[in-house]
Amino acid sequence: MNPLLSIKGTIISGFVLTAVLTFLHKGAVMPISMADYIRWFHYLSGITWIGLLYYFNFVQVPAMAKATADKEPGPAAIGKYVAPIALLWFRWGAVVTWVTGAAYLHGSGILHAAFTLQGSAAGIGIGSWLGTIMLFNVWVLIWPNQQKVLGLGKYKDSPASAEEVASAKKVALLASRTNTLLSIPMLLFMGYSHNGL
């Protein structure tokens, strides 16, 4: 069976390829430190999170607006089939990104200094705080409001009113746009040690 025919097979194959290439390059499966693996997983989950953030803002929101004007298939196809899966990966990508980032800072001995913006850790600390605000927005503003909009969770059996949905759309959009705005400086400051800020 071709592993590329399923997302699970593709992801597993990606990890296997990583192990093989690491072994060929360094001569062992674990030649680099655990901190390097945590940082790599932080990057991987961050790409998932920010990639979906950009997908929502640059692709799905404009597509939903156009689909609303089109009678067939309309926005229901995106809202029913695409958005729930994308939101699942989006919100858990945010959690894994934040947790692995905090673990990396802790392992590097700069977690406290970063979050208190002290000394040479102040730059990455700015990125960490921006990421923390973005994580908050995902779980406290975007996800609960998207549940109302899409009729998920407790709203599946008891849909929100038209007024609640309209308000939820606005809150989710503004929180998502705020995260898009914050992601720009966040990405620069997260690479602080490499950018020399």
PDB file of C-alpha atoms in Angstrom:
ATOM      1  CA  MET A   1       0.000   0.000   0.000  1.00  0.00           C
ATOM      2  CA  ASN A   2       1.258   3.470  -0.860  1.00  0.00           C
ATOM      3  CA  PRO A   3       1.671   5.474   2.395  1.00  0.00           C
ATOM      4  CA  LEU A   4       0.987   8.689   0.477  1.00  0.00           C
ATOM      5  CA  LEU A   5      -2.632   7.634  -0.006  1.00  0.00           C
ATOM      6  CA  SER A   6      -3.428   8.509   3.631  1.00  0.00           C
ATOM      7  CA  ILE A   7      -2.447  11.464   5.781  1.00  0.00           C
ATOM      8  CA  LYS A   8      -1.442   9.107   8.616  1.00  0.00           C
ATOM      9  CA  GLY A   9       0.832   7.154   6.269  1.00  0.00           C
ATOM     10  CA  THR A  10       2.312  10.376   4.917  1.00  0.00           C
ATOM     11  CA  ILE A  11       3.101  11.728   8.391  1.00  0.00           C
ATOM     12  CA  ILE A  12       4.583   8.432   9.591  1.00  0.00           C
ATOM     13  CA  SER A  13       6.668   8.244   6.412  1.00  0.00           C
ATOM     14  CA  GLY A  14       7.896  11.791   7.043  1.00  0.00           C
ATOM     15  CA  PHE A  15       9.105  10.841  10.506  1.00  0.00           C
ATOM     16  CA  VAL A  16      10.730   7.645   9.187  1.00  0.00           C
ATOM     17  CA  LEU A  17      12.479   9.615   6.433  1.00  0.00           C
ATOM     18  CA  THR A  18      13.682  12.110   9.057  1.00  0.00           C
ATOM     19  CA  ALA A  19      15.177   9.276  11.130  1.00  0.00           C
ATOM     20  CA  VAL A  20      16.845   7.708   8.065  1.00  0.00           C
ATOM     21  CA  LEU A  21      18.307  11.008   6.866  1.00  0.00           C
ATOM     22  CA  THR A  22      19.508  11.840  10.385  1.00  0.00           C
ATOM     23  CA  PHE A  23      21.172   8.419  10.630  1.00  0.00           C
ATOM     24  CA  LEU A  24      22.821   8.796   7.221  1.00  0.00           C
ATOM     25  CA  HIS A  25      23.990  12.311   8.044  1.00  0.00           C
ATOM     26  CA  LYS A  26      25.136  11.788  11.645  1.00  0.00           C
ATOM     27  CA  GLY A  27      25.571   8.022  11.903  1.00  0.00           C
ATOM     28  CA  ALA A  28      22.929   7.476  14.602  1.00  0.00           C
ATOM     29  CA  VAL A  29      19.187   7.854  15.020  1.00  0.00           C
ATOM     30  CA  MET A  30      19.520  10.227  18.033  1.00  0.00           C
ATOM     31  CA  PRO A  31      22.738  12.135  17.267  1.00  0.00           C
ATOM     32  CA  ILE A  32      21.339  15.486  18.272  1.00  0.00           C
ATOM     33  CA  SER A  33      20.122  16.661  21.650  1.00  0.00           C
ATOM     34  CA  MET A  34      16.604  16.340  22.994  1.00  0.00           C
ATOM     35  CA  ALA A  35      16.448  20.155  22.942  1.00  0.00           C
ATOM     36  CA  ASP A  36      17.045  20.067  19.191  1.00  0.00           C
ATOM     37  CA  TYR A  37      14.196  17.578  18.749  1.00  0.00           C
ATOM     38  CA  ILE A  38      11.889  19.731  20.889  1.00  0.00           C
ATOM     39  CA  ARG A  39      12.823  22.787  18.844  1.00  0.00           C
ATOM     40  CA  TRP A  40      12.192  20.830  15.612  1.00  0.00           C
ATOM     41  CA  PHE A  41       8.776  19.697  16.869  1.00  0.00           C
ATOM     42  CA  HIS A  42       8.079  23.315  17.873  1.00  0.00           C
ATOM     43  CA  TYR A  43       8.825  24.402  14.306  1.00  0.00           C
ATOM     44  CA  LEU A  44       6.733  21.595  12.835  1.00  0.00           C
ATOM     45  CA  SER A  45       3.693  22.328  14.987  1.00  0.00           C
ATOM     46  CA  GLY A  46       4.164  26.072  14.501  1.00  0.00           C
ATOM     47  CA  ILE A  47       4.087  25.668  10.732  1.00  0.00           C
ATOM     48  CA  THR A  48       0.849  23.715  11.110  1.00  0.00           C
ATOM     49  CA  TRP A  49      -0.692  26.373  13.349  1.00  0.00           C
ATOM     50  CA  ILE A  50       0.393  29.449  11.412  1.00  0.00           C
ATOM     51  CA  GLY A  51      -0.197  27.745   8.062  1.00  0.00           C
ATOM     52  CA  LEU A  52      -3.813  27.117   9.027  1.00  0.00           C
ATOM     53  CA  LEU A  53      -4.126  30.662  10.406  1.00  0.00           C
ATOM     54  CA  TYR A  54      -3.029  31.977   7.015  1.00  0.00           C
ATOM     55  CA  TYR A  55      -5.297  29.488   5.228  1.00  0.00           C
ATOM     56  CA  PHE A  56      -8.307  30.751   7.175  1.00  0.00           C
ATOM     57  CA  ASN A  57      -7.492  34.416   6.550  1.00  0.00           C
ATOM     58  CA  PHE A  58      -6.206  34.273   2.984  1.00  0.00           C
ATOM     59  CA  VAL A  59      -8.280  31.394   1.553  1.00  0.00           C
ATOM     60  CA  GLN A  60     -11.293  30.232   3.563  1.00  0.00           C
ATOM     61  CA  VAL A  61     -12.793  33.585   4.612  1.00  0.00           C
ATOM     62  CA  PRO A  62     -12.701  35.011   1.059  1.00  0.00           C
ATOM     63  CA  ALA A  63     -13.941  31.661  -0.333  1.00  0.00           C
ATOM     64  CA  MET A  64     -16.860  31.614   2.127  1.00  0.00           C
ATOM     65  CA  ALA A  65     -17.839  35.108   1.030  1.00  0.00           C
ATOM     66  CA  LYS A  66     -17.880  34.007  -2.622  1.00  0.00           C
ATOM     67  CA  ALA A  67     -19.613  30.723  -1.773  1.00  0.00           C
ATOM     68  CA  THR A  68     -22.376  32.614   0.039  1.00  0.00           C
ATOM     69  CA  ALA A  69     -23.220  34.373  -3.223  1.00  0.00           C
ATOM     70  CA  ASP A  70     -23.233  31.041  -5.097  1.00  0.00           C
ATOM     71  CA  LYS A  71     -26.259  28.806  -4.602  1.00  0.00           C
ATOM     72  CA  GLU A  72     -24.369  25.564  -5.293  1.00  0.00           C
ATOM     73  CA  PRO A  73     -22.587  24.228  -3.368  1.00  0.00           C
ATOM     74  CA  GLY A  74     -22.738  27.354  -1.183  1.00  0.00           C
ATOM     75  CA  PRO A  75     -20.725  27.814   2.002  1.00  0.00           C
ATOM     76  CA  ALA A  76     -22.197  24.706   3.645  1.00  0.00           C
ATOM     77  CA  ALA A  77     -19.612  22.390   2.080  1.00  0.00           C
ATOM     78  CA  ILE A  78     -16.711  24.365   3.570  1.00  0.00           C
ATOM     79  CA  GLY A  79     -18.460  24.905   6.905  1.00  0.00           C
ATOM     80  CA  LYS A  80     -19.569  21.309   7.276  1.00  0.00           C
ATOM     81  CA  TYR A  81     -16.570  19.369   5.957  1.00  0.00           C
ATOM     82  CA  VAL A  82     -13.453  21.539   5.783  1.00  0.00           C
ATOM     83  CA  ALA A  83     -13.644  23.998   8.674  1.00  0.00           C
ATOM     84  CA  PRO A  84     -14.133  21.487  11.536  1.00  0.00           C
ATOM     85  CA  ILE A  85     -11.060  19.471  10.521  1.00  0.00           C
ATOM     86  CA  ALA A  86      -8.985  22.601   9.907  1.00  0.00           C
ATOM     87  CA  LEU A  87     -10.041  24.017  13.285  1.00  0.00           C
ATOM     88  CA  LEU A  88      -9.058  20.770  15.028  1.00  0.00           C
ATOM     89  CA  TRP A  89      -5.511  20.895  13.611  1.00  0.00           C
ATOM     90  CA  PHE A  90      -5.410  24.671  14.142  1.00  0.00           C
ATOM     91  CA  ARG A  91      -6.247  24.717  17.847  1.00  0.00           C
ATOM     92  CA  TRP A  92      -4.135  21.687  18.798  1.00  0.00           C
ATOM     93  CA  GLY A  93      -1.266  22.947  16.632  1.00  0.00           C
ATOM     94  CA  ALA A  94      -1.408  26.103  18.750  1.00  0.00           C
ATOM     95  CA  VAL A  95      -1.197  24.114  21.997  1.00  0.00           C
ATOM     96  CA  VAL A  96       1.666  21.894  20.835  1.00  0.00           C
ATOM     97  CA  THR A  97       3.553  24.918  19.487  1.00  0.00           C
ATOM     98  CA  TRP A  98       3.237  26.787  22.776  1.00  0.00           C
ATOM     99  CA  VAL A  99       4.080  23.772  24.964  1.00  0.00           C
ATOM    100  CA  THR A 100       7.131  22.761  22.913  1.00  0.00           C
ATOM    101  CA  GLY A 101       8.296  26.379  22.796  1.00  0.00           C
ATOM    102  CA  ALA A 102       8.015  26.680  26.571  1.00  0.00           C
ATOM    103  CA  ALA A 103       9.772  23.309  26.981  1.00  0.00           C
ATOM    104  CA  TYR A 104      12.598  24.473  24.729  1.00  0.00           C
ATOM    105  CA  LEU A 105      12.998  27.730  26.671  1.00  0.00           C
ATOM    106  CA  HIS A 106      12.936  25.811  29.952  1.00  0.00           C
ATOM    107  CA  GLY A 107      15.515  23.317  28.698  1.00  0.00           C
ATOM    108  CA  SER A 108      17.687  26.226  27.596  1.00  0.00           C
ATOM    109  CA  GLY A 109      17.377  27.765  31.072  1.00  0.00           C
ATOM    110  CA  ILE A 110      15.731  30.976  29.833  1.00  0.00           C
ATOM    111  CA  LEU A 111      11.998  30.404  30.343  1.00  0.00           C
ATOM    112  CA  HIS A 112      11.726  32.837  33.271  1.00  0.00           C
ATOM    113  CA  ALA A 113      14.024  35.399  31.672  1.00  0.00           C
ATOM    114  CA  ALA A 114      12.092  35.226  28.394  1.00  0.00           C
ATOM    115  CA  PHE A 115       8.673  35.724  29.979  1.00  0.00           C
ATOM    116  CA  THR A 116       9.962  38.522  32.205  1.00  0.00           C
ATOM    117  CA  LEU A 117      11.763  40.124  29.230  1.00  0.00           C
ATOM    118  CA  GLN A 118      15.159  40.105  30.938  1.00  0.00           C
ATOM    119  CA  GLY A 119      18.508  40.594  29.304  1.00  0.00           C
ATOM    120  CA  SER A 120      19.385  38.683  26.174  1.00  0.00           C
ATOM    121  CA  ALA A 121      16.149  36.650  26.457  1.00  0.00           C
ATOM    122  CA  ALA A 122      13.975  39.761  26.014  1.00  0.00           C
ATOM    123  CA  GLY A 123      13.742  39.381  22.234  1.00  0.00           C
ATOM    124  CA  ILE A 124      12.579  35.776  22.262  1.00  0.00           C
ATOM    125  CA  GLY A 125      10.411  36.765  25.233  1.00  0.00           C
ATOM    126  CA  ILE A 126       8.546  39.258  23.060  1.00  0.00           C
ATOM    127  CA  GLY A 127       7.905  36.445  20.577  1.00  0.00           C
ATOM    128  CA  SER A 128       6.814  34.175  23.426  1.00  0.00           C
ATOM    129  CA  TRP A 129       4.329  36.718  24.735  1.00  0.00           C
ATOM    130  CA  LEU A 130       2.918  37.300  21.248  1.00  0.00           C
ATOM    131  CA  GLY A 131       2.515  33.518  20.858  1.00  0.00           C
ATOM    132  CA  THR A 132       0.823  33.333  24.263  1.00  0.00           C
ATOM    133  CA  ILE A 133      -1.669  36.036  23.291  1.00  0.00           C
ATOM    134  CA  MET A 134      -2.317  34.180  20.039  1.00  0.00           C
ATOM    135  CA  LEU A 135      -2.900  30.903  21.917  1.00  0.00           C
ATOM    136  CA  PHE A 136      -5.372  32.716  24.176  1.00  0.00           C
ATOM    137  CA  ASN A 137      -7.182  34.093  21.134  1.00  0.00           C
ATOM    138  CA  VAL A 138      -7.432  30.616  19.586  1.00  0.00           C
ATOM    139  CA  TRP A 139      -8.985  28.936  22.628  1.00  0.00           C
ATOM    140  CA  VAL A 140     -10.940  31.785  24.240  1.00  0.00           C
ATOM    141  CA  LEU A 141     -12.156  33.806  21.249  1.00  0.00           C
ATOM    142  CA  ILE A 142     -11.841  31.912  17.955  1.00  0.00           C
ATOM    143  CA  TRP A 143     -12.802  28.344  18.866  1.00  0.00           C
ATOM    144  CA  PRO A 144     -15.874  29.079  21.061  1.00  0.00           C
ATOM    145  CA  ASN A 145     -17.224  31.511  18.471  1.00  0.00           C
ATOM    146  CA  GLN A 146     -16.541  29.177  15.542  1.00  0.00           C
ATOM    147  CA  GLN A 147     -18.550  26.525  17.381  1.00  0.00           C
ATOM    148  CA  LYS A 148     -21.526  28.908  17.330  1.00  0.00           C
ATOM    149  CA  VAL A 149     -21.007  29.778  13.666  1.00  0.00           C
ATOM    150  CA  LEU A 150     -20.578  26.181  12.470  1.00  0.00           C
ATOM    151  CA  GLY A 151     -23.048  24.541  14.841  1.00  0.00           C
ATOM    152  CA  LEU A 152     -20.427  22.415  16.589  1.00  0.00           C
ATOM    153  CA  GLY A 153     -20.211  21.123  20.158  1.00  0.00           C
ATOM    154  CA  LYS A 154     -23.158  22.190  22.296  1.00  0.00           C
ATOM    155  CA  TYR A 155     -24.527  24.186  19.338  1.00  0.00           C
ATOM    156  CA  LYS A 156     -25.008  21.041  17.243  1.00  0.00           C
ATOM    157  CA  ASP A 157     -28.325  20.145  18.888  1.00  0.00           C
ATOM    158  CA  SER A 158     -29.222  23.670  19.983  1.00  0.00           C
ATOM    159  CA  PRO A 159     -28.050  26.127  17.303  1.00  0.00           C
ATOM    160  CA  ALA A 160     -27.153  29.694  18.187  1.00  0.00           C
ATOM    161  CA  SER A 161     -29.571  32.419  17.126  1.00  0.00           C
ATOM    162  CA  ALA A 162     -28.929  34.469  13.985  1.00  0.00           C
ATOM    163  CA  GLU A 163     -27.832  37.391  16.171  1.00  0.00           C
ATOM    164  CA  GLU A 164     -25.444  35.168  18.162  1.00  0.00           C
ATOM    165  CA  VAL A 165     -23.971  33.771  14.943  1.00  0.00           C
ATOM    166  CA  ALA A 166     -23.489  37.257  13.483  1.00  0.00           C
ATOM    167  CA  SER A 167     -21.736  38.403  16.666  1.00  0.00           C
ATOM    168  CA  ALA A 168     -19.653  35.206  16.821  1.00  0.00           C
ATOM    169  CA  LYS A 169     -18.524  35.654  13.215  1.00  0.00           C
ATOM    170  CA  LYS A 170     -17.279  39.154  13.986  1.00  0.00           C
ATOM    171  CA  VAL A 171     -15.444  38.153  17.179  1.00  0.00           C
ATOM    172  CA  ALA A 172     -13.823  35.109  15.514  1.00  0.00           C
ATOM    173  CA  LEU A 173     -12.810  37.148  12.458  1.00  0.00           C
ATOM    174  CA  LEU A 174     -11.277  39.966  14.500  1.00  0.00           C
ATOM    175  CA  ALA A 175      -9.419  37.527  16.783  1.00  0.00           C
ATOM    176  CA  SER A 176      -8.146  35.637  13.741  1.00  0.00           C
ATOM    177  CA  ARG A 177      -7.055  38.851  12.029  1.00  0.00           C
ATOM    178  CA  THR A 178      -5.373  39.950  15.266  1.00  0.00           C
ATOM    179  CA  ASN A 179      -3.456  36.663  15.298  1.00  0.00           C
ATOM    180  CA  THR A 180      -2.436  37.169  11.674  1.00  0.00           C
ATOM    181  CA  LEU A 181      -1.155  40.650  12.551  1.00  0.00           C
ATOM    182  CA  LEU A 182       0.677  39.361  15.661  1.00  0.00           C
ATOM    183  CA  SER A 183       2.189  36.430  13.757  1.00  0.00           C
ATOM    184  CA  ILE A 184       4.325  38.746  11.649  1.00  0.00           C
ATOM    185  CA  PRO A 185       6.438  40.208  14.496  1.00  0.00           C
ATOM    186  CA  MET A 186       6.078  36.959  16.496  1.00  0.00           C
ATOM    187  CA  LEU A 187       7.877  34.949  13.810  1.00  0.00           C
ATOM    188  CA  LEU A 188      10.718  37.455  13.706  1.00  0.00           C
ATOM    189  CA  PHE A 189      11.141  37.546  17.488  1.00  0.00           C
ATOM    190  CA  MET A 190      10.798  33.765  17.871  1.00  0.00           C
ATOM    191  CA  GLY A 191      13.916  33.492  15.751  1.00  0.00           C
ATOM    192  CA  TYR A 192      15.535  36.117  17.976  1.00  0.00           C
ATOM    193  CA  SER A 193      18.735  34.248  18.629  1.00  0.00           C
ATOM    194  CA  HIS A 194      19.230  33.777  14.908  1.00  0.00           C
ATOM    195  CA  ASN A 195      18.164  37.295  13.917  1.00  0.00           C
ATOM    196  CA  GLY A 196      20.309  39.204  16.408  1.00  0.00           C
ATOM    197  CA  LEU A 197      17.508  41.453  17.650  1.00  0.00           C
TER     198      LEU A 197
END
